[in-house]
Short mmCIF file of C-alpha atoms in Angstrom, two decimals:
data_model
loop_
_atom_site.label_atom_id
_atom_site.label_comp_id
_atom_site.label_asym_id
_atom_site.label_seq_id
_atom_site.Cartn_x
_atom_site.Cartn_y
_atom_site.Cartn_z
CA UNK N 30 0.00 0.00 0.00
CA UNK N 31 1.55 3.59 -1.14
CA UNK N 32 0.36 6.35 0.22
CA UNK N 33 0.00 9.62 -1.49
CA UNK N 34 0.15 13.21 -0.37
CA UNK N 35 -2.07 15.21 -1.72
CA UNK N 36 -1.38 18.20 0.18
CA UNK N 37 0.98 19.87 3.15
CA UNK N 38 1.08 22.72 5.68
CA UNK N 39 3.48 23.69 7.84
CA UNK N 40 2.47 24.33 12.03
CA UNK N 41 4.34 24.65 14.89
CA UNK N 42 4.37 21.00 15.28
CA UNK N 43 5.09 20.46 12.55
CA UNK N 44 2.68 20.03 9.94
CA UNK N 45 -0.48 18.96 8.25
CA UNK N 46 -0.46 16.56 5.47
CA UNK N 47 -3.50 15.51 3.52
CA UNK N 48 -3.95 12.13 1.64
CA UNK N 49 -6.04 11.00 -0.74
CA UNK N 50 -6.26 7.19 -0.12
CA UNK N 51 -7.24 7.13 2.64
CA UNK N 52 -8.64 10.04 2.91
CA UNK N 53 -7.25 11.45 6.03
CA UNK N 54 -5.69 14.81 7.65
CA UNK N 55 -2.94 13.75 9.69
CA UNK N 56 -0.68 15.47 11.79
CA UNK N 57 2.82 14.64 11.84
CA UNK N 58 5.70 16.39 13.64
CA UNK N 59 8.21 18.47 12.11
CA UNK N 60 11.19 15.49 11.47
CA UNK N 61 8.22 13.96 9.98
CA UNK N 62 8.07 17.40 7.38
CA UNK N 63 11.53 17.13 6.52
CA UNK N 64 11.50 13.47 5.84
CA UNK N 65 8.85 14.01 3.00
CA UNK N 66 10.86 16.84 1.97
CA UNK N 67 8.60 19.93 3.07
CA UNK N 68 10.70 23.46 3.38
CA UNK N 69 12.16 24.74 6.56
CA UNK N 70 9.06 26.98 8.22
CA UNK N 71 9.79 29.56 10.26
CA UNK N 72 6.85 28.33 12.27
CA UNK N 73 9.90 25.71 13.74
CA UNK N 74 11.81 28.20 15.10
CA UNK N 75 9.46 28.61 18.04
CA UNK N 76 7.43 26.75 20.82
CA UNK N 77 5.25 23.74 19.56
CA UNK N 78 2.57 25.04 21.09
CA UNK N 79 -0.17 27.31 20.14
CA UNK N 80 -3.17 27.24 17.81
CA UNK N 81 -3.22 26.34 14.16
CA UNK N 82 -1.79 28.81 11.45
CA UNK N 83 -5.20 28.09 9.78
CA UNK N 84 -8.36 26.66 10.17
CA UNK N 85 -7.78 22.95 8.92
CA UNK N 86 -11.87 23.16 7.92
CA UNK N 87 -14.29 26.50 7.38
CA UNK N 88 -18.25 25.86 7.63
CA UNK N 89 -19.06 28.16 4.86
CA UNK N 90 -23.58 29.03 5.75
CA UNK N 91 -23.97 29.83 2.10
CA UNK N 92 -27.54 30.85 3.13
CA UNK N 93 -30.10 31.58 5.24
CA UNK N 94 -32.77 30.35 2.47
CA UNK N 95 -34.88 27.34 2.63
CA UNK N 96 -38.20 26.33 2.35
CA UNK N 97 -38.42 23.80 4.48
CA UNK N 98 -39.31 25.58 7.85
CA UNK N 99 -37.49 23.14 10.34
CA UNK N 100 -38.78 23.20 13.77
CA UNK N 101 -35.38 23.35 15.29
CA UNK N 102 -33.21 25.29 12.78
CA UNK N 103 -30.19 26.90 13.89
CA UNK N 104 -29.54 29.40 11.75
CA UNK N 105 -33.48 30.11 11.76
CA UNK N 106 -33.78 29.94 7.51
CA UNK N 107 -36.54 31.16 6.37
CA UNK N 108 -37.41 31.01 1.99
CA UNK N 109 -36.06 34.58 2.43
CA UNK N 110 -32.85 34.41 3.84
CA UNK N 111 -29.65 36.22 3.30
CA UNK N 112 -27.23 34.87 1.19
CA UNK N 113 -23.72 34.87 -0.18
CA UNK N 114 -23.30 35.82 -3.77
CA UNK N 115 -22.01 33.89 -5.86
CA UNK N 116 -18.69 36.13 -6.41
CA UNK N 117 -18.61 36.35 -2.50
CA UNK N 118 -18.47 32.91 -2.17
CA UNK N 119 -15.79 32.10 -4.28
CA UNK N 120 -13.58 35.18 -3.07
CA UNK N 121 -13.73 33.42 0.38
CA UNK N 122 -12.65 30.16 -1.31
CA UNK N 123 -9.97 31.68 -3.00
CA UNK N 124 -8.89 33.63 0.40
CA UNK N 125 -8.97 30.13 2.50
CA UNK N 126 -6.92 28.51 0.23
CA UNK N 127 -4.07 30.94 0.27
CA UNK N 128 -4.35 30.19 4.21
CA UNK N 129 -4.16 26.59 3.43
CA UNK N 130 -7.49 25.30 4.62
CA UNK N 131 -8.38 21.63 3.50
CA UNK N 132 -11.81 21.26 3.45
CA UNK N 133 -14.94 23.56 3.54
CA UNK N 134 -18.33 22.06 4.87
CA UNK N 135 -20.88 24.21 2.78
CA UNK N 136 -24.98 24.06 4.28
CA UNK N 137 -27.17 26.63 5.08
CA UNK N 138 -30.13 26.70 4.88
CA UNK N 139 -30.50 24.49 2.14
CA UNK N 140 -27.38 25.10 -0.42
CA UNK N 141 -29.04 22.85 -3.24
CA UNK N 142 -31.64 25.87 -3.30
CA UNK N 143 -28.83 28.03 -4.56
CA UNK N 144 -28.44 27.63 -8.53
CA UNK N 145 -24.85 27.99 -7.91
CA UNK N 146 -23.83 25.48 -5.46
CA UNK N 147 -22.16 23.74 -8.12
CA UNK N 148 -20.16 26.03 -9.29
CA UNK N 149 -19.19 27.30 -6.06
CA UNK N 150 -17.93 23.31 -5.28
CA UNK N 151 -16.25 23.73 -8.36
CA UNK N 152 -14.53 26.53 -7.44
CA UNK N 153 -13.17 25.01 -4.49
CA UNK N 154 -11.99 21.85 -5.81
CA UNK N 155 -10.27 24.39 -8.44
CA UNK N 156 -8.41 26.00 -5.64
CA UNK N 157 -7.23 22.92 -3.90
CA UNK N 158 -10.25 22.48 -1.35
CA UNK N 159 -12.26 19.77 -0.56
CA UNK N 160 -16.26 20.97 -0.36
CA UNK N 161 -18.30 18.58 1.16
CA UNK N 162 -22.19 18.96 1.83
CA UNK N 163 -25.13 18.84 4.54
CA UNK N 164 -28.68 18.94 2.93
CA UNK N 165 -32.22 18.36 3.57
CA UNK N 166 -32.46 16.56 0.04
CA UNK N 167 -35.78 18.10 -0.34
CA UNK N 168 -36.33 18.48 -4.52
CA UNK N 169 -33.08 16.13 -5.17
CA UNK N 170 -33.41 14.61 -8.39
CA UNK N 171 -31.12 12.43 -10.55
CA UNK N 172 -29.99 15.07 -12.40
CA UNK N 173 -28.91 17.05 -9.58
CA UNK N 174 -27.40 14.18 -8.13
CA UNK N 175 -24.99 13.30 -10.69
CA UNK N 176 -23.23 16.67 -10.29
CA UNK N 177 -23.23 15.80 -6.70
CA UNK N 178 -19.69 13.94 -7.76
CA UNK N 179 -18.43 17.10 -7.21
CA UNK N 180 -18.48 16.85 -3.65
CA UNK N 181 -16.38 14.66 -1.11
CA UNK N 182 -18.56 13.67 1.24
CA UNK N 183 -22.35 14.55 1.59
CA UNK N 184 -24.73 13.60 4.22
CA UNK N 185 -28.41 13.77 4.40
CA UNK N 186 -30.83 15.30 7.43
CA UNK N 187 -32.40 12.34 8.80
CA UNK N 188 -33.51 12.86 12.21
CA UNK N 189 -35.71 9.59 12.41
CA UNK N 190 -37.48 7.28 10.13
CA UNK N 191 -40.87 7.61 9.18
CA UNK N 192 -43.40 9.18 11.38
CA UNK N 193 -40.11 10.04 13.93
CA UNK N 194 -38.73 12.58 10.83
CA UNK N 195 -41.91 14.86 11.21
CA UNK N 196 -42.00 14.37 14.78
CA UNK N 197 -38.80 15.71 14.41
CA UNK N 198 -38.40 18.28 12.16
CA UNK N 199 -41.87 19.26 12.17
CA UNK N 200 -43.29 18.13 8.49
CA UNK N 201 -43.41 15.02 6.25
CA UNK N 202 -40.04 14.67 4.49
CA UNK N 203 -38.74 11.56 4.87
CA UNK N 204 -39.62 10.11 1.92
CA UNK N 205 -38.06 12.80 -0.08
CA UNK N 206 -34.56 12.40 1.95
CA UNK N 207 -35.00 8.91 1.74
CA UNK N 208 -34.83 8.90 -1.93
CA UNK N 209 -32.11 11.46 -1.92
CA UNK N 210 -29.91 8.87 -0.54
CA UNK N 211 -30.59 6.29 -2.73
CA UNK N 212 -30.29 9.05 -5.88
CA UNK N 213 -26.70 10.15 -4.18
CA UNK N 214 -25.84 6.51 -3.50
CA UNK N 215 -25.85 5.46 -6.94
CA UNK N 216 -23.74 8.11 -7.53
CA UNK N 217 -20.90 7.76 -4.96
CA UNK N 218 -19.91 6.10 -2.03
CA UNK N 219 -19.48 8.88 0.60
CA UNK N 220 -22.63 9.72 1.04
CA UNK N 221 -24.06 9.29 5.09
CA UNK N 222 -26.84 10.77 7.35
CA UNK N 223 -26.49 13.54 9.64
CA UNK N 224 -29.34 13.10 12.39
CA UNK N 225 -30.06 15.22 15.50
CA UNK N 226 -30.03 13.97 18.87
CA UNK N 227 -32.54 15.12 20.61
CA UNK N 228 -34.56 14.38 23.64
CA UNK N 229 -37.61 12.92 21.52
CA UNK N 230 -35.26 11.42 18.68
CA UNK N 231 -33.28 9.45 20.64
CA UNK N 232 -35.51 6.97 21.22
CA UNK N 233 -35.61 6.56 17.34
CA UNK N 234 -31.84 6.34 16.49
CA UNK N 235 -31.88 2.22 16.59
CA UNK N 236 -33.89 3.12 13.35
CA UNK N 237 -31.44 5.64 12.00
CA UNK N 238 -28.49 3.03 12.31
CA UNK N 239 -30.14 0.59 10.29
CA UNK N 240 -31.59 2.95 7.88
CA UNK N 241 -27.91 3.84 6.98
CA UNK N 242 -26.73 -0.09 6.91
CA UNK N 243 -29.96 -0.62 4.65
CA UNK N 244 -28.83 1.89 2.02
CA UNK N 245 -25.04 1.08 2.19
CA UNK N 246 -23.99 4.32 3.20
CA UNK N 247 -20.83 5.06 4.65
CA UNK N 248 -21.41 7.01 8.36
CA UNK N 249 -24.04 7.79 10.59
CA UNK N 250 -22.86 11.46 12.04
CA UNK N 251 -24.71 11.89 15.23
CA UNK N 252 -25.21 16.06 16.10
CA UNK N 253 -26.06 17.21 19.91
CA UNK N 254 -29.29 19.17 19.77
CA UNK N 255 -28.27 22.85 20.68
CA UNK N 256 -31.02 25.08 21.94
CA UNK N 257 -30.02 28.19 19.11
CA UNK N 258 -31.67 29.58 16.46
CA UNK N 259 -35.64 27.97 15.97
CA UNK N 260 -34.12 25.44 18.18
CA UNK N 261 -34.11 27.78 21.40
CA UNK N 262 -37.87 27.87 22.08
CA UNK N 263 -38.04 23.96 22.21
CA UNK N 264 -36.85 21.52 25.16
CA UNK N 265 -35.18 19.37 23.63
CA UNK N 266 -31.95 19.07 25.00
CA UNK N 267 -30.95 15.61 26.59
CA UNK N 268 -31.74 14.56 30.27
CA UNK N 269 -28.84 13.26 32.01
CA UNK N 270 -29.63 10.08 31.45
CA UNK N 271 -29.25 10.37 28.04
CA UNK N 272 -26.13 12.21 28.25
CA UNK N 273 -24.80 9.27 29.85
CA UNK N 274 -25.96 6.87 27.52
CA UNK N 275 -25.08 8.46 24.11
CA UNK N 276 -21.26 6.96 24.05
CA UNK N 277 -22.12 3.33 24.79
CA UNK N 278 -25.47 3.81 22.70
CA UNK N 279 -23.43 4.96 19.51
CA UNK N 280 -20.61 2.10 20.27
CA UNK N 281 -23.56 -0.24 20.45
CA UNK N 282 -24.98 1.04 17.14
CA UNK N 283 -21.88 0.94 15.72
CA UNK N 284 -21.24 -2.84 16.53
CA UNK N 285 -24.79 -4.03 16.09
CA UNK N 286 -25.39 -2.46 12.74
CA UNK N 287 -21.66 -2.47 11.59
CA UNK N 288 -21.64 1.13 10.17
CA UNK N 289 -19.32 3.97 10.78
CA UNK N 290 -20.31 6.25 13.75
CA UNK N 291 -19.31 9.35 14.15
CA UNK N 292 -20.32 11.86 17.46
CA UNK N 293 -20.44 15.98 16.74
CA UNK N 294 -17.71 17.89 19.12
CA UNK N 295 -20.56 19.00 21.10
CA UNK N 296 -20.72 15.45 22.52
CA UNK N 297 -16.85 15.30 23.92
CA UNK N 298 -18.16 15.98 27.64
CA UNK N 299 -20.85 12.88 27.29
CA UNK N 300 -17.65 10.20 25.72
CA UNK N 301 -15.00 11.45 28.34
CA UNK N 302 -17.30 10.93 31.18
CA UNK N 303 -16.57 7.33 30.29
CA UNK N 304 -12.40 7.95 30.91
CA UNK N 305 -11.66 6.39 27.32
CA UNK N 306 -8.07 6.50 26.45
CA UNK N 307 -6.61 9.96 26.17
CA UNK N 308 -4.18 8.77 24.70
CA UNK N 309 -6.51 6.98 21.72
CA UNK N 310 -8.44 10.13 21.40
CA UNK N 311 -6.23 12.36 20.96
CA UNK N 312 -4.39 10.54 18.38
CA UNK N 313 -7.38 10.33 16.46
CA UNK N 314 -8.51 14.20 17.01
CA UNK N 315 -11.81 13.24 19.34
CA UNK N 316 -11.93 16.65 21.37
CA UNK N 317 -14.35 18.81 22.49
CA UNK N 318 -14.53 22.69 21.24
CA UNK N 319 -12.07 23.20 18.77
CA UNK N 320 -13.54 26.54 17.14
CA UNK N 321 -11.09 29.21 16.15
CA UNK N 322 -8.40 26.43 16.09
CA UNK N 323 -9.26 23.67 13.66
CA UNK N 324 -12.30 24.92 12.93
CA UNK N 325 -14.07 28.19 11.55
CA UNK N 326 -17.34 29.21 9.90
CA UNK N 327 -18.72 32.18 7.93
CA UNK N 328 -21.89 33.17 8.28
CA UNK N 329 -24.01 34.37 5.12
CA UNK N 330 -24.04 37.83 6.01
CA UNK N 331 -19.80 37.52 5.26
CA UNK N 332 -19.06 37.12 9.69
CA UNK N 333 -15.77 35.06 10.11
CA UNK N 334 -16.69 32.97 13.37
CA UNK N 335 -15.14 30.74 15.40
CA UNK N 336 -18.16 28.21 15.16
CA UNK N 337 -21.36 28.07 13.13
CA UNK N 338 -23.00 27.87 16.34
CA UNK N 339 -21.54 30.36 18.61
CA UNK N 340 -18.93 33.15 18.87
CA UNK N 341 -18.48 36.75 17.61
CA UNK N 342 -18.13 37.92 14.24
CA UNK N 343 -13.99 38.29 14.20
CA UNK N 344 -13.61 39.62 10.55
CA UNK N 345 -16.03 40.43 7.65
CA UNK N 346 -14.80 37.46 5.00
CA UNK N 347 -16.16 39.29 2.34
CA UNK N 348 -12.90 42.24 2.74
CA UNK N 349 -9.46 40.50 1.09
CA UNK N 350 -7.03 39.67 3.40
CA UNK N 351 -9.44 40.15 6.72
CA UNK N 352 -9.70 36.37 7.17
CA UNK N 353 -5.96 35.82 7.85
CA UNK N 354 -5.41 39.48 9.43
CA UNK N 355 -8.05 38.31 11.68
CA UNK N 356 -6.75 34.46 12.56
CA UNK N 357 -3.40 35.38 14.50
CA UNK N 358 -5.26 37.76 16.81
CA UNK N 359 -9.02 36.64 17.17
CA UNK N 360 -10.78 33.97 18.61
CA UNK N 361 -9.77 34.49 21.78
CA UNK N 362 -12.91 33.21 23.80
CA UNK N 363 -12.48 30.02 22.15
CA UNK N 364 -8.73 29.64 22.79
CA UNK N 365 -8.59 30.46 26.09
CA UNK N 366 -10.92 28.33 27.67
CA UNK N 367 -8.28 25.89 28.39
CA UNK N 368 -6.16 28.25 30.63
CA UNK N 369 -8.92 30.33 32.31
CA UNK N 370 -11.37 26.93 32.82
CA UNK N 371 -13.51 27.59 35.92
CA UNK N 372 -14.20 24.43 38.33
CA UNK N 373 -15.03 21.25 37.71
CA UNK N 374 -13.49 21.56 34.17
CA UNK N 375 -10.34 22.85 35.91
CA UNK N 376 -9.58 19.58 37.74
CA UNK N 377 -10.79 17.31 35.10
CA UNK N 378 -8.29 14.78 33.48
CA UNK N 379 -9.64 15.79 30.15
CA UNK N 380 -9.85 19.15 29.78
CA UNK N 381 -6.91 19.63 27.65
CA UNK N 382 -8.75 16.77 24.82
CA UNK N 383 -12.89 18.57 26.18
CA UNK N 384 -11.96 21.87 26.26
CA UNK N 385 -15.06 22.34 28.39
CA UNK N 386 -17.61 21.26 25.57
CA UNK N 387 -20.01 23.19 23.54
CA UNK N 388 -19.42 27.18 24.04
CA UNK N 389 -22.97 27.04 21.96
CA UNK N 390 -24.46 25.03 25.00
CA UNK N 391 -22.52 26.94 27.78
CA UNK N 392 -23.71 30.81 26.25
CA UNK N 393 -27.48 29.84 25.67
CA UNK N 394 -27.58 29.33 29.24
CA UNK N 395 -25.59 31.44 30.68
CA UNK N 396 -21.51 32.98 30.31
CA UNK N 397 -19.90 32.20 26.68
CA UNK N 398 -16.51 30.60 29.15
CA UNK N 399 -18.79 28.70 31.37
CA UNK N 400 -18.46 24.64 31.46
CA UNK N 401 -21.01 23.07 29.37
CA UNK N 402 -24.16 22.81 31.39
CA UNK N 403 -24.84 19.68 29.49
CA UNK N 404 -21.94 17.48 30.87
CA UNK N 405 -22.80 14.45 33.40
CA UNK N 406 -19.73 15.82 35.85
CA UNK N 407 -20.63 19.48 35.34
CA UNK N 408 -24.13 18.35 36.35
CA UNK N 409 -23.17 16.20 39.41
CA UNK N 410 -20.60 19.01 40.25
CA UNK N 411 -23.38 21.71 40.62
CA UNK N 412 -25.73 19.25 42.32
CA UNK N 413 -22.57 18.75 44.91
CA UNK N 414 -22.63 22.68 45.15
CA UNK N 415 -26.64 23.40 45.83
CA UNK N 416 -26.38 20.90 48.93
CA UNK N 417 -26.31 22.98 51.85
CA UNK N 418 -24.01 20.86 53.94
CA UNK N 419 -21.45 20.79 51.49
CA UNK N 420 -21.42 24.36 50.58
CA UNK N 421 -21.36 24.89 54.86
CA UNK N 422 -18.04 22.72 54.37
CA UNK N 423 -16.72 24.58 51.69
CA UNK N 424 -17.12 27.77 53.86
CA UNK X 2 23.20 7.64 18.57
CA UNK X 3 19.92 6.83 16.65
CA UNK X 4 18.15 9.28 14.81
CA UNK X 5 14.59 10.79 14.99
CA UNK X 6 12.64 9.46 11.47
CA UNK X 7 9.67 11.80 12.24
CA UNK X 8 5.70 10.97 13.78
CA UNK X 9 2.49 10.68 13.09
CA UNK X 10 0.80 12.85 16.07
CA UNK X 11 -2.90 12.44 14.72
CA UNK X 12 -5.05 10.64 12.46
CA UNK X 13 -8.47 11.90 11.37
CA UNK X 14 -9.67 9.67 8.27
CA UNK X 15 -12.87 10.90 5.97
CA UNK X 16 -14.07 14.50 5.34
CA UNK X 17 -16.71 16.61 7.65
CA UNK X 18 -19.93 17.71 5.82
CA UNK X 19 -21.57 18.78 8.70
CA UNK X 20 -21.68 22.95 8.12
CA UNK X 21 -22.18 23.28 12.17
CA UNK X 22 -19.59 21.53 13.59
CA UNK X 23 -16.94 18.97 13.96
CA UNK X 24 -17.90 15.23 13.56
CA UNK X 25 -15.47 12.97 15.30
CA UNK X 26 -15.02 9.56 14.85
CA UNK X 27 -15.04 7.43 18.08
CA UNK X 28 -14.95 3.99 16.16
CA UNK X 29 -11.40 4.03 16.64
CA UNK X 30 -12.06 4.50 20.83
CA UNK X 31 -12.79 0.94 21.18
CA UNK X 32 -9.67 -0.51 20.27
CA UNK X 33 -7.92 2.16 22.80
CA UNK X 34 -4.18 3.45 23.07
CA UNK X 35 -1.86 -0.03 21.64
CA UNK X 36 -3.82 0.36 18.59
CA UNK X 37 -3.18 4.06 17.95
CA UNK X 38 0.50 3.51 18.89
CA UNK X 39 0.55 0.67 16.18
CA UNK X 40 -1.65 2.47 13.57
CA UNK X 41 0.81 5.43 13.73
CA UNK X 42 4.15 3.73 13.50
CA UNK X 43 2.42 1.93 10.17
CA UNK X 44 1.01 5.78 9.05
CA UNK X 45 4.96 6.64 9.74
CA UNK X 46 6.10 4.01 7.56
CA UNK X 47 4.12 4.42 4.67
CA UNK X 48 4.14 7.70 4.74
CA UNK X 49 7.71 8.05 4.42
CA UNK X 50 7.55 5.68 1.59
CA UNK X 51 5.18 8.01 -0.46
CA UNK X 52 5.96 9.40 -3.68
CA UNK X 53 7.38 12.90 -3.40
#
């Protein structure tokens, strides 16, 4: 087996190199570089620490626009949503990959509503970048599908199967994503389902699992539901018994229905309260928040972010050269948890790899640097704090 | 004296379509720290046999 590298980028580490076959990112350090003949960087005159010199992946909202009115939408898209222009779009592109950014996740909204999707994925495979795709698959048809090739990998809403999608998202489309998948199937192989977690859909996700073994598809991507956008008016958010159970539930999916599982970052407080290896996880990049680091989005009114989700606007993408002014200085909120983490996150064996969850999570209910309010030993931490005996002993 | 040949530090295989955040694979969890050690002296290996 010969591997083949693609692509490279130097970081204090060392570097980043992309492969095809596999497909895989992979860090390696900086004798690692020189051995596949990368240039000196002047990033290896320095410390090893310290975040990335850019985003390895960009969540580019294309829009605010779709039609289909999702209970629980987190960017709250409406049919008349903003939008990037075309031209805007591919400026951005064309500014990430001077920055050396590998992949771009494009959504909205829903992108296959914009007549120029295509050429925008274009575009970025023209500049070096990998654009992959979320959609509803609402109004996919063959034809579309075909120049779906253009993508890497594209998953599919499915937040339960039948009667659990509308429960779900609030109207009757599973039929319509269900055939999308079979369409983009028959097209290419990297083609999974993206489902929400929620506290009514996780009942349901037995049914998700072997939805995705039935069709052959290649992941089942499971997304914590966070209360933003539409989303914010429901409850919805797991109990704690949930929370507890997602890790061994997804394992057991995994092994049961033999299909690849994969668990958003919003989940890393609910699979480190089981102590797996750090060592494993960090090796194969399971951490918590890693927005303004690895990760970056832009929003479809131009707002460089540090997440989709969460975080100020730290440079309008839309202005050359404000995307990598803004990366060496921004993002602060997001870097810093780490070294200003508040209690129990500050005595936790896994902050470094947790990095105190979902800032989404933490700012809907309360501070933007607070520990998630979702995680098991955050939970059982405050519980330990509202007893009066204990806080008379902590006097 | 033996000399350093370089590491693999971290392995994340497959792309991210998800336009909200981060999808990590924890597949890999189960089979714990011996098999990332192994995985990333093979990852070394072949990847210092790749084409430059």
């Amino acid at each position: 087996m010969k591997l083949q590298v693609v692509r490279a980028r130097a970081e204090r580490f060392g570097g980043i190199v992309e492969l095809e076959r596999p497909r895989a990112l992979l860090h390696v350090d900086r004798e690692m570089m020189r051995a596949l003949g990368q240039p000196e960087s002047d990033l290896w005159n320095g410390p090893e620490e310290g975040p990335l010199s850019a985003p390895r992946e960009v969540h580019v909202v294309l829009s605010r626009k779709c039609a289909a009115g999702c209970k629980g939408c987190y960017v709250s898209a409406t049919p008349d949503g903003a939008a990037l222009s075309y031209d805007e779009a591919c400026r951005i592109l064309d500014e990430l990959a001077t920055m050396g950014v590998f992949h771009v996740a494009l959504g909205g909204g829903e992108a296959l509503e914009l007549d120029y999707l295509f050429a925008v994925a274009a575009h970025a495979r023209k500049v070096g970048i990998t654009p992959n795709l979320t959609t509803s698959g609402l109004g996919l048809d063959e034809r579309a599908a075909a120049r779906c090739a253009v993508f890497g990998q594209i998953n599919v809403s499915v937040d339960g199967v039948g009667k659990a999608y509308q429960e779900a998202r609030g109207f009757d489309g599973f039929r319509h994503a269900e055939k999308a998948l079979r369409l983009l199937r028959a097209v290419k192989p990297e083609v999974g389902v993206n489902c929400v977690v929620s506290r009514s859909s996780f009942q349901h996700l037995g049914e998700v699992a072997r939805l995705v073994k039935s069709l052959d598809l290649n992941e089942l991507e499971l997304l914590r539901f966070k209360p933003v956008g539409r989303g914010a008016s429901l409850a919805e958010e797991l109990t704690l018994a949930q929370s507890k159970r997602i890790y061994p539930l997804a394992r057991w999916l995994m092994l049961r229905h033999r299909v690849r599982v994969k668990l958003d970052c919003s989940f890393a407080p609910m699979v480190f309260f089981h102590k797996p290896s750090a060592r494993a996880a960090a090796f194969f990049g399971v951490q918590g928040c890693v927005g303004g680091d690895v990760l970056a989005a832009v929003s479809p009114e131009g707002a460089l972010m540090g997440c989709s989700f969460a975080g100020r606007a730290e440079a309008d993408a839309r202005v050359p050269g404000a995307m990598q002014q803004a990366w060496s200085k921004g993002f602060g909120e997001f870097r810093d948890f780490v070294k200003t983490a508040p209690a129990p996150c500050a005595s936790c064996d896994y902050l470094q790899l947790c990095r105190g969850g979902c800032r989404a999570v933490a700012q809907a209910h309360g501070p933007f640097m607070s520990p998630d309010p979702g995680c098991p030993t955050v939970q059982a931490h405050q519980q330990r704090r509202s007893l009066p005996v204990v806080r008379a002993l902590e006097a | 004296m033996r000399l350093r040949r370089g590491r693999v530090l971290q392995a994340t295989f497959g792309c991210n379509p998800n336009s909200s955040s981060l999808g990590v694979d924890v597949t890999f969890l189960l089979f714990g720290a011996t098999f990332a050690s192994a995985l990333a002296i093979v990852l070394g290996a072949l990847l210092r046999k790749a084409p430059r």
